[in-house]
Amino acid sequence: MTPKEQTKLRQVDPTELAHFRRYVQTGQLIKHGSPEMAMSAKMTARANLILAEISTGYHDHQEIQAALSELTCRPVDSTVTVILPFTTDFGANIKFGKHIYVNAGVAMQDQGGITIDDGALIGHHVVLATLNHGLDAAHRHDLIPAPIHICKNAWIGANTTILQGVTVGENSVVAAGAVVTKDVPANTVVAGVPARVIKQIEN
């Protein structure tokens, strides 16, 4: 890819992005062959380009912060730390708060929207997946979006998978290796597959 082609790929039409963000908030299907699916594919290519640049060689905190701001199409606060490697297949539907720590190997599938509030900790190799597919094989390539929300001061343990539509409540802890399929109440510890409440956190 030529430098000119790379520059073009990095550019995002604000109107198209705003439409996509609004569209997925409705929970409607992203249908195979639709303009929304085409936008998703375009943004995936863009994310791959930006992430490839910061996944090779050494990059300091400021360089990573700048890349994340470009990737998400939003300013990323200097108190956000993301340890490489980091992957996402869209990038521009992630919202980071402040004082967030994301450890190595985290993968965010963010088309449906991912919001991470202040003080959250995300462990090694966590997967945040905001998309699903229907059971009907004739429409298996359609995507079903739903947002993930990691609330203030939540701690997501290593190798956890959090599925679409889940809110992890404030101050809660998701134990390592859990698969979270439904909302996690605030001030609780959940564990297992599927994750269940095993403990209340006393403040």
PDB file of N, CA and C in Angstrom, residues 31-90:
ATOM      1  N   LYS A  31     -26.501  -6.053   8.479  1.00  0.00           N
ATOM      2  CA  LYS A  31     -26.768  -7.085   7.480  1.00  0.00           C
ATOM      3  C   LYS A  31     -25.617  -7.217   6.487  1.00  0.00           C
ATOM      4  N   HIS A  32     -25.350  -8.464   6.122  1.00  0.00           N
ATOM      5  CA  HIS A  32     -24.326  -8.746   5.120  1.00  0.00           C
ATOM      6  C   HIS A  32     -24.641  -7.987   3.832  1.00  0.00           C
ATOM      7  N   GLY A  33     -23.670  -7.229   3.329  1.00  0.00           N
ATOM      8  CA  GLY A  33     -23.863  -6.455   2.112  1.00  0.00           C
ATOM      9  C   GLY A  33     -24.442  -5.067   2.316  1.00  0.00           C
ATOM     10  N   SER A  34     -24.731  -4.693   3.571  1.00  0.00           N
ATOM     11  CA  SER A  34     -25.328  -3.389   3.862  1.00  0.00           C
ATOM     12  C   SER A  34     -24.254  -2.301   3.924  1.00  0.00           C
ATOM     13  N   PRO A  35     -24.659  -1.016   3.849  1.00  0.00           N
ATOM     14  CA  PRO A  35     -23.693   0.073   4.028  1.00  0.00           C
ATOM     15  C   PRO A  35     -22.993   0.007   5.390  1.00  0.00           C
ATOM     16  N   GLU A  36     -23.711  -0.440   6.411  1.00  0.00           N
ATOM     17  CA  GLU A  36     -23.113  -0.548   7.751  1.00  0.00           C
ATOM     18  C   GLU A  36     -22.025  -1.618   7.772  1.00  0.00           C
ATOM     19  N   MET A  37     -22.272  -2.739   7.079  1.00  0.00           N
ATOM     20  CA  MET A  37     -21.245  -3.781   6.997  1.00  0.00           C
ATOM     21  C   MET A  37     -20.026  -3.282   6.228  1.00  0.00           C
ATOM     22  N   ALA A  38     -20.269  -2.514   5.163  1.00  0.00           N
ATOM     23  CA  ALA A  38     -19.158  -1.946   4.404  1.00  0.00           C
ATOM     24  C   ALA A  38     -18.345  -0.981   5.264  1.00  0.00           C
ATOM     25  N   MET A  39     -19.027  -0.187   6.088  1.00  0.00           N
ATOM     26  CA  MET A  39     -18.339   0.726   7.003  1.00  0.00           C
ATOM     27  C   MET A  39     -17.505  -0.053   8.000  1.00  0.00           C
ATOM     28  N   SER A  40     -18.056  -1.145   8.509  1.00  0.00           N
ATOM     29  CA  SER A  40     -17.330  -1.983   9.455  1.00  0.00           C
ATOM     30  C   SER A  40     -16.056  -2.530   8.826  1.00  0.00           C
ATOM     31  N   ALA A  41     -16.160  -3.018   7.583  1.00  0.00           N
ATOM     32  CA  ALA A  41     -14.990  -3.564   6.897  1.00  0.00           C
ATOM     33  C   ALA A  41     -13.930  -2.489   6.667  1.00  0.00           C
ATOM     34  N   LYS A  42     -14.372  -1.301   6.285  1.00  0.00           N
ATOM     35  CA  LYS A  42     -13.443  -0.201   6.053  1.00  0.00           C
ATOM     36  C   LYS A  42     -12.713   0.170   7.342  1.00  0.00           C
ATOM     37  N   MET A  43     -13.452   0.230   8.449  1.00  0.00           N
ATOM     38  CA  MET A  43     -12.844   0.601   9.724  1.00  0.00           C
ATOM     39  C   MET A  43     -11.918  -0.497  10.249  1.00  0.00           C
ATOM     40  N   THR A  44     -12.221  -1.751   9.921  1.00  0.00           N
ATOM     41  CA  THR A  44     -11.330  -2.849  10.296  1.00  0.00           C
ATOM     42  C   THR A  44      -9.986  -2.699   9.607  1.00  0.00           C
ATOM     43  N   ALA A  45     -10.011  -2.379   8.314  1.00  0.00           N
ATOM     44  CA  ALA A  45      -8.759  -2.160   7.587  1.00  0.00           C
ATOM     45  C   ALA A  45      -7.979  -0.997   8.180  1.00  0.00           C
ATOM     46  N   ARG A  46      -8.682   0.065   8.537  1.00  0.00           N
ATOM     47  CA  ARG A  46      -8.048   1.234   9.152  1.00  0.00           C
ATOM     48  C   ARG A  46      -7.418   0.864  10.493  1.00  0.00           C
ATOM     49  N   ALA A  47      -8.167   0.117  11.320  1.00  0.00           N
ATOM     50  CA  ALA A  47      -7.645  -0.311  12.622  1.00  0.00           C
ATOM     51  C   ALA A  47      -6.408  -1.181  12.452  1.00  0.00           C
ATOM     52  N   ASN A  48      -6.436  -2.071  11.463  1.00  0.00           N
ATOM     53  CA  ASN A  48      -5.275  -2.931  11.215  1.00  0.00           C
ATOM     54  C   ASN A  48      -4.041  -2.105  10.879  1.00  0.00           C
ATOM     55  N   LEU A  49      -4.228  -1.051  10.102  1.00  0.00           N
ATOM     56  CA  LEU A  49      -3.106  -0.192   9.730  1.00  0.00           C
ATOM     57  C   LEU A  49      -2.516   0.498  10.954  1.00  0.00           C
ATOM     58  N   ILE A  50      -3.369   1.111  11.764  1.00  0.00           N
ATOM     59  CA  ILE A  50      -2.888   1.853  12.939  1.00  0.00           C
ATOM     60  C   ILE A  50      -2.236   0.911  13.944  1.00  0.00           C
ATOM     61  N   LEU A  51      -2.867  -0.238  14.185  1.00  0.00           N
ATOM     62  CA  LEU A  51      -2.327  -1.180  15.172  1.00  0.00           C
ATOM     63  C   LEU A  51      -1.030  -1.811  14.690  1.00  0.00           C
ATOM     64  N   ALA A  52      -0.907  -2.031  13.388  1.00  0.00           N
ATOM     65  CA  ALA A  52       0.340  -2.589  12.857  1.00  0.00           C
ATOM     66  C   ALA A  52       1.512  -1.654  13.132  1.00  0.00           C
ATOM     67  N   GLU A  53       1.252  -0.364  13.057  1.00  0.00           N
ATOM     68  CA  GLU A  53       2.320   0.614  13.269  1.00  0.00           C
ATOM     69  C   GLU A  53       2.818   0.614  14.707  1.00  0.00           C
ATOM     70  N   ILE A  54       1.903   0.425  15.664  1.00  0.00           N
ATOM     71  CA  ILE A  54       2.348   0.460  17.065  1.00  0.00           C
ATOM     72  C   ILE A  54       2.670  -0.930  17.607  1.00  0.00           C
ATOM     73  N   SER A  55       2.494  -1.953  16.788  1.00  0.00           N
ATOM     74  CA  SER A  55       2.781  -3.322  17.234  1.00  0.00           C
ATOM     75  C   SER A  55       4.177  -3.769  16.840  1.00  0.00           C
ATOM     76  N   THR A  56       4.908  -2.916  16.151  1.00  0.00           N
ATOM     77  CA  THR A  56       6.286  -3.230  15.777  1.00  0.00           C
ATOM     78  C   THR A  56       7.217  -2.191  16.384  1.00  0.00           C
ATOM     79  N   GLY A  57       8.350  -2.647  16.873  1.00  0.00           N
ATOM     80  CA  GLY A  57       9.302  -1.738  17.484  1.00  0.00           C
ATOM     81  C   GLY A  57       8.825  -1.231  18.840  1.00  0.00           C
ATOM     82  N   TYR A  58       9.605  -0.336  19.404  1.00  0.00           N
ATOM     83  CA  TYR A  58       9.270   0.239  20.716  1.00  0.00           C
ATOM     84  C   TYR A  58       8.510   1.544  20.533  1.00  0.00           C
ATOM     85  N   HIS A  59       7.462   1.730  21.355  1.00  0.00           N
ATOM     86  CA  HIS A  59       6.697   2.971  21.341  1.00  0.00           C
ATOM     87  C   HIS A  59       6.454   3.402  22.775  1.00  0.00           C
ATOM     88  N   ASP A  60       6.726   4.670  23.057  1.00  0.00           N
ATOM     89  CA  ASP A  60       6.541   5.154  24.420  1.00  0.00           C
ATOM     90  C   ASP A  60       5.062   5.466  24.679  1.00  0.00           C
ATOM     91  N   HIS A  61       4.786   5.845  25.915  1.00  0.00           N
ATOM     92  CA  HIS A  61       3.396   6.064  26.342  1.00  0.00           C
ATOM     93  C   HIS A  61       2.700   7.121  25.484  1.00  0.00           C
ATOM     94  N   GLN A  62       3.385   8.198  25.191  1.00  0.00           N
ATOM     95  CA  GLN A  62       2.772   9.269  24.407  1.00  0.00           C
ATOM     96  C   GLN A  62       2.441   8.808  22.995  1.00  0.00           C
ATOM     97  N   GLU A  63       3.314   8.005  22.400  1.00  0.00           N
ATOM     98  CA  GLU A  63       3.049   7.494  21.052  1.00  0.00           C
ATOM     99  C   GLU A  63       1.846   6.552  21.043  1.00  0.00           C
ATOM    100  N   ILE A  64       1.756   5.702  22.066  1.00  0.00           N
ATOM    101  CA  ILE A  64       0.618   4.787  22.156  1.00  0.00           C
ATOM    102  C   ILE A  64      -0.664   5.572  22.392  1.00  0.00           C
ATOM    103  N   GLN A  65      -0.607   6.568  23.260  1.00  0.00           N
ATOM    104  CA  GLN A  65      -1.776   7.413  23.524  1.00  0.00           C
ATOM    105  C   GLN A  65      -2.252   8.103  22.253  1.00  0.00           C
ATOM    106  N   ALA A  66      -1.320   8.624  21.475  1.00  0.00           N
ATOM    107  CA  ALA A  66      -1.686   9.292  20.225  1.00  0.00           C
ATOM    108  C   ALA A  66      -2.320   8.311  19.245  1.00  0.00           C
ATOM    109  N   ALA A  67      -1.773   7.110  19.166  1.00  0.00           N
ATOM    110  CA  ALA A  67      -2.338   6.095  18.272  1.00  0.00           C
ATOM    111  C   ALA A  67      -3.737   5.693  18.714  1.00  0.00           C
ATOM    112  N   LEU A  68      -3.946   5.564  20.021  1.00  0.00           N
ATOM    113  CA  LEU A  68      -5.271   5.212  20.538  1.00  0.00           C
ATOM    114  C   LEU A  68      -6.287   6.315  20.270  1.00  0.00           C
ATOM    115  N   SER A  69      -5.858   7.559  20.370  1.00  0.00           N
ATOM    116  CA  SER A  69      -6.757   8.678  20.077  1.00  0.00           C
ATOM    117  C   SER A  69      -7.164   8.669  18.606  1.00  0.00           C
ATOM    118  N   GLU A  70      -6.196   8.388  17.739  1.00  0.00           N
ATOM    119  CA  GLU A  70      -6.526   8.282  16.316  1.00  0.00           C
ATOM    120  C   GLU A  70      -7.450   7.092  16.071  1.00  0.00           C
ATOM    121  N   LEU A  71      -7.121   5.961  16.671  1.00  0.00           N
ATOM    122  CA  LEU A  71      -7.891   4.732  16.472  1.00  0.00           C
ATOM    123  C   LEU A  71      -9.344   4.903  16.892  1.00  0.00           C
ATOM    124  N   THR A  72      -9.568   5.509  18.057  1.00  0.00           N
ATOM    125  CA  THR A  72     -10.914   5.623  18.622  1.00  0.00           C
ATOM    126  C   THR A  72     -11.671   6.838  18.117  1.00  0.00           C
ATOM    127  N   CYS A  73     -10.965   7.733  17.393  1.00  0.00           N
ATOM    128  CA  CYS A  73     -11.564   8.995  16.924  1.00  0.00           C
ATOM    129  C   CYS A  73     -12.064   9.835  18.095  1.00  0.00           C
ATOM    130  N   ARG A  74     -11.388   9.702  19.224  1.00  0.00           N
ATOM    131  CA  ARG A  74     -11.703  10.464  20.432  1.00  0.00           C
ATOM    132  C   ARG A  74     -10.400  10.728  21.186  1.00  0.00           C
ATOM    133  N   PRO A  75     -10.298  11.848  21.902  1.00  0.00           N
ATOM    134  CA  PRO A  75      -9.115  12.046  22.734  1.00  0.00           C
ATOM    135  C   PRO A  75      -9.033  10.977  23.823  1.00  0.00           C
ATOM    136  N   VAL A  76      -7.851  10.390  24.002  1.00  0.00           N
ATOM    137  CA  VAL A  76      -7.622   9.418  25.065  1.00  0.00           C
ATOM    138  C   VAL A  76      -6.757  10.087  26.127  1.00  0.00           C
ATOM    139  N   ASP A  77      -7.221  10.064  27.359  1.00  0.00           N
ATOM    140  CA  ASP A  77      -6.546  10.760  28.449  1.00  0.00           C
ATOM    141  C   ASP A  77      -5.158  10.167  28.703  1.00  0.00           C
ATOM    142  N   SER A  78      -4.257  11.014  29.163  1.00  0.00           N
ATOM    143  CA  SER A  78      -2.877  10.582  29.423  1.00  0.00           C
ATOM    144  C   SER A  78      -2.781   9.578  30.558  1.00  0.00           C
ATOM    145  N   THR A  79      -3.838   9.455  31.371  1.00  0.00           N
ATOM    146  CA  THR A  79      -3.823   8.499  32.480  1.00  0.00           C
ATOM    147  C   THR A  79      -4.252   7.094  32.057  1.00  0.00           C
ATOM    148  N   VAL A  80      -4.571   6.908  30.780  1.00  0.00           N
ATOM    149  CA  VAL A  80      -4.922   5.580  30.260  1.00  0.00           C
ATOM    150  C   VAL A  80      -3.640   4.874  29.830  1.00  0.00           C
ATOM    151  N   THR A  81      -3.446   3.661  30.354  1.00  0.00           N
ATOM    152  CA  THR A  81      -2.295   2.848  29.992  1.00  0.00           C
ATOM    153  C   THR A  81      -2.762   1.592  29.282  1.00  0.00           C
ATOM    154  N   VAL A  82      -2.259   1.367  28.077  1.00  0.00           N
ATOM    155  CA  VAL A  82      -2.540   0.151  27.327  1.00  0.00           C
ATOM    156  C   VAL A  82      -1.210  -0.525  27.019  1.00  0.00           C
ATOM    157  N   ILE A  83      -1.047  -1.760  27.509  1.00  0.00           N
ATOM    158  CA  ILE A  83       0.170  -2.522  27.272  1.00  0.00           C
ATOM    159  C   ILE A  83       0.007  -3.308  25.972  1.00  0.00           C
ATOM    160  N   LEU A  84       0.975  -3.192  25.104  1.00  0.00           N
ATOM    161  CA  LEU A  84       0.927  -3.902  23.831  1.00  0.00           C
ATOM    162  C   LEU A  84       1.334  -5.364  24.018  1.00  0.00           C
ATOM    163  N   PRO A  85       0.841  -6.300  23.173  1.00  0.00           N
ATOM    164  CA  PRO A  85      -0.025  -6.045  22.028  1.00  0.00           C
ATOM    165  C   PRO A  85      -1.480  -5.816  22.431  1.00  0.00           C
ATOM    166  N   PHE A  86      -2.152  -5.020  21.635  1.00  0.00           N
ATOM    167  CA  PHE A  86      -3.568  -4.714  21.812  1.00  0.00           C
ATOM    168  C   PHE A  86      -4.225  -4.825  20.449  1.00  0.00           C
ATOM    169  N   THR A  87      -5.409  -5.433  20.398  1.00  0.00           N
ATOM    170  CA  THR A  87      -6.088  -5.560  19.112  1.00  0.00           C
ATOM    171  C   THR A  87      -7.546  -5.141  19.229  1.00  0.00           C
ATOM    172  N   THR A  88      -8.036  -4.620  18.120  1.00  0.00           N
ATOM    173  CA  THR A  88      -9.456  -4.320  17.979  1.00  0.00           C
ATOM    174  C   THR A  88      -9.796  -4.395  16.504  1.00  0.00           C
ATOM    175  N   ASP A  89     -11.059  -4.706  16.183  1.00  0.00           N
ATOM    176  CA  ASP A  89     -11.404  -4.870  14.773  1.00  0.00           C
ATOM    177  C   ASP A  89     -12.281  -3.741  14.241  1.00  0.00           C
ATOM    178  N   PHE A  90     -12.382  -2.649  14.974  1.00  0.00           N
ATOM    179  CA  PHE A  90     -13.102  -1.462  14.507  1.00  0.00           C
ATOM    180  C   PHE A  90     -12.405  -0.230  15.057  1.00  0.00           C
TER     181      PHE A  90
END
